[in-house]
Amino acid sequence: MPQTALRTSVLFNVVDFNDGGIESSLMQWLSILDRSRFEITLAVMYASPAFVSRFRALIPQDVKVEILVDRPWLNYFQSRRYARKLSKPGRIGRDVFNTLAVRPHIRRRIAALAKRHDVIVDFDMSLRRWASQFDIAWLGVNHFSFDARLGNRPRKARRLALQYARYDAVIALNQHMADEAKQMFGDTLHRLVVLPNAIDIDAIRASASAPNATKAPTAAPYIVSVARLDEIQKDHRTLLHAYAKMIEDSDVKDDLVIVGNGAFKQELEALAVQLGIAPRVHFVGHQDNPHALIANARAHVLSSRYEGMPMVLLEALAHGKPIVATDCPTGPREILDDGRAGMLVPIGDVDAMADALTRIVTDAALRDTMTANALARAQHYGIEQSNRRFAACVTDILAVRRGHQSAKAAAQSPARS
């Protein structure tokens, strides 16, 4: 084994960096893992513009970084995709080129890196076609509701089941997600492990006062939502209708601040105008550091139809924010401890969301109680407990592999006379 000075060498892999929850959760793991136990390398397939301009400088200095597609000619189609210049014929050409050139190159790079590591953590399962190869332990991390993504796609679910079975373990971010996987894949997976996302609570709080933290766009008290503007998943329409009902039915002073970009921005801005709430709804776009907006809000709201394990809720807990979240698959109920660390409302229920938000902004005692509960719940996802869970997972997987290797060697050795 390539363990160095009793440290386990871990290779994290991800396709690229944009501005989603996967990137946020990966950055937290890279920061919080116990360096006395783990030596860390990050493999990134493509150096995306967001990686080059922002994330690369944020990666801890002791984390070795490997760009897998490291030759300009291999990046031609991906560069055009990032520049939004990839036509339909270009996408066909990209698929052919990836099959013939890019994938073999990535496979060679992973095979070489595997020789220097004990474990591959395939953080977005983008290497699943090669999982189980290269004589190394493989962990595949799933970030989304299996049912929401695959429930109506049985053929794809069957194909993925065969690929997921190649991992030594598939990581589910919460028990609900694990239960979905058991129901969908049965006993085809070698092992299913619940490993929640992790947070550095002190660093999250410090980010709120950093020079690049975004300041509030209003002098009024406000409710904040941090999510990309994607109505297929995030359902800001329900949030806007709930906010309109809230200010119509109650004399509340709070504005609504929506952090995030996406294809539905113009539609949502038009809906705010239609509902007569536009002067009090502030669309501030994507923010690299929204923590001051979260820390200074009166409440945080998540209106999603489905999730995996939303990092923004963990960050809101770290800031001690009163939270209203839809009781959607799969993350909010577990994160909010069955409603003890925040209010859960049904998906798409305008009245319930409006009522919950009204209660929070009008009841200071309730806010104080919710803040105390949020801060206590945040510790469950903090550095100490997260390291304990990760170490136990990796230790168990490596022990199983060593057992299999010992049994195989014993079976192959000649029988003693």
Short mmCIF file of N, CA and C in Angstrom, two decimals, residues 22 142-147 149 173 177 180 228 233 306-309 330:
data_model
loop_
_atom_site.label_atom_id
_atom_site.label_comp_id
_atom_site.label_asym_id
_atom_site.label_seq_id
_atom_site.Cartn_x
_atom_site.Cartn_y
_atom_site.Cartn_z
N ILE A 22 -21.96 20.78 -5.33
CA ILE A 22 -20.89 19.78 -5.33
C ILE A 22 -19.54 20.45 -5.10
N ASN A 142 -22.67 10.06 -4.37
CA ASN A 142 -23.89 10.52 -5.03
C ASN A 142 -24.43 11.75 -4.30
N HIS A 143 -24.77 12.79 -5.06
CA HIS A 143 -25.18 14.07 -4.45
C HIS A 143 -26.66 14.39 -4.62
N PHE A 144 -27.41 13.51 -5.24
CA PHE A 144 -28.80 13.86 -5.57
C PHE A 144 -29.75 12.74 -5.16
N SER A 145 -31.01 13.09 -5.09
CA SER A 145 -32.04 12.09 -4.84
C SER A 145 -32.06 11.07 -5.98
N PHE A 146 -31.85 9.80 -5.65
CA PHE A 146 -31.92 8.76 -6.67
C PHE A 146 -33.30 8.71 -7.30
N ASP A 147 -34.31 8.86 -6.47
CA ASP A 147 -35.68 8.76 -6.98
C ASP A 147 -36.03 9.93 -7.89
N ARG A 149 -34.01 11.73 -9.69
CA ARG A 149 -33.24 11.69 -10.93
C ARG A 149 -33.53 10.45 -11.78
N LEU A 173 -25.47 10.83 0.93
CA LEU A 173 -25.24 11.95 1.83
C LEU A 173 -26.17 11.96 3.04
N MET A 177 -31.51 9.28 1.22
CA MET A 177 -30.87 8.94 -0.04
C MET A 177 -30.43 7.46 -0.05
N GLU A 180 -33.42 5.28 -0.63
CA GLU A 180 -33.78 5.27 -2.05
C GLU A 180 -32.88 4.32 -2.83
N ARG A 228 -29.45 28.57 -7.28
CA ARG A 228 -29.48 28.96 -8.69
C ARG A 228 -30.93 29.06 -9.16
N GLN A 233 -35.88 22.53 -10.36
CA GLN A 233 -35.52 22.03 -9.03
C GLN A 233 -35.84 23.01 -7.91
N TYR A 306 -36.64 19.13 -5.00
CA TYR A 306 -35.80 18.01 -4.58
C TYR A 306 -34.39 18.54 -4.35
N GLU A 307 -33.63 17.81 -3.57
CA GLU A 307 -32.25 18.19 -3.26
C GLU A 307 -31.43 16.92 -3.10
N GLY A 308 -30.15 17.10 -2.80
CA GLY A 308 -29.30 16.00 -2.37
C GLY A 308 -29.05 16.22 -0.90
N MET A 309 -28.05 17.04 -0.62
CA MET A 309 -27.82 17.53 0.74
C MET A 309 -27.34 18.96 0.62
N THR A 330 -33.82 15.06 -0.83
CA THR A 330 -33.66 14.13 0.25
C THR A 330 -33.08 14.79 1.50
#
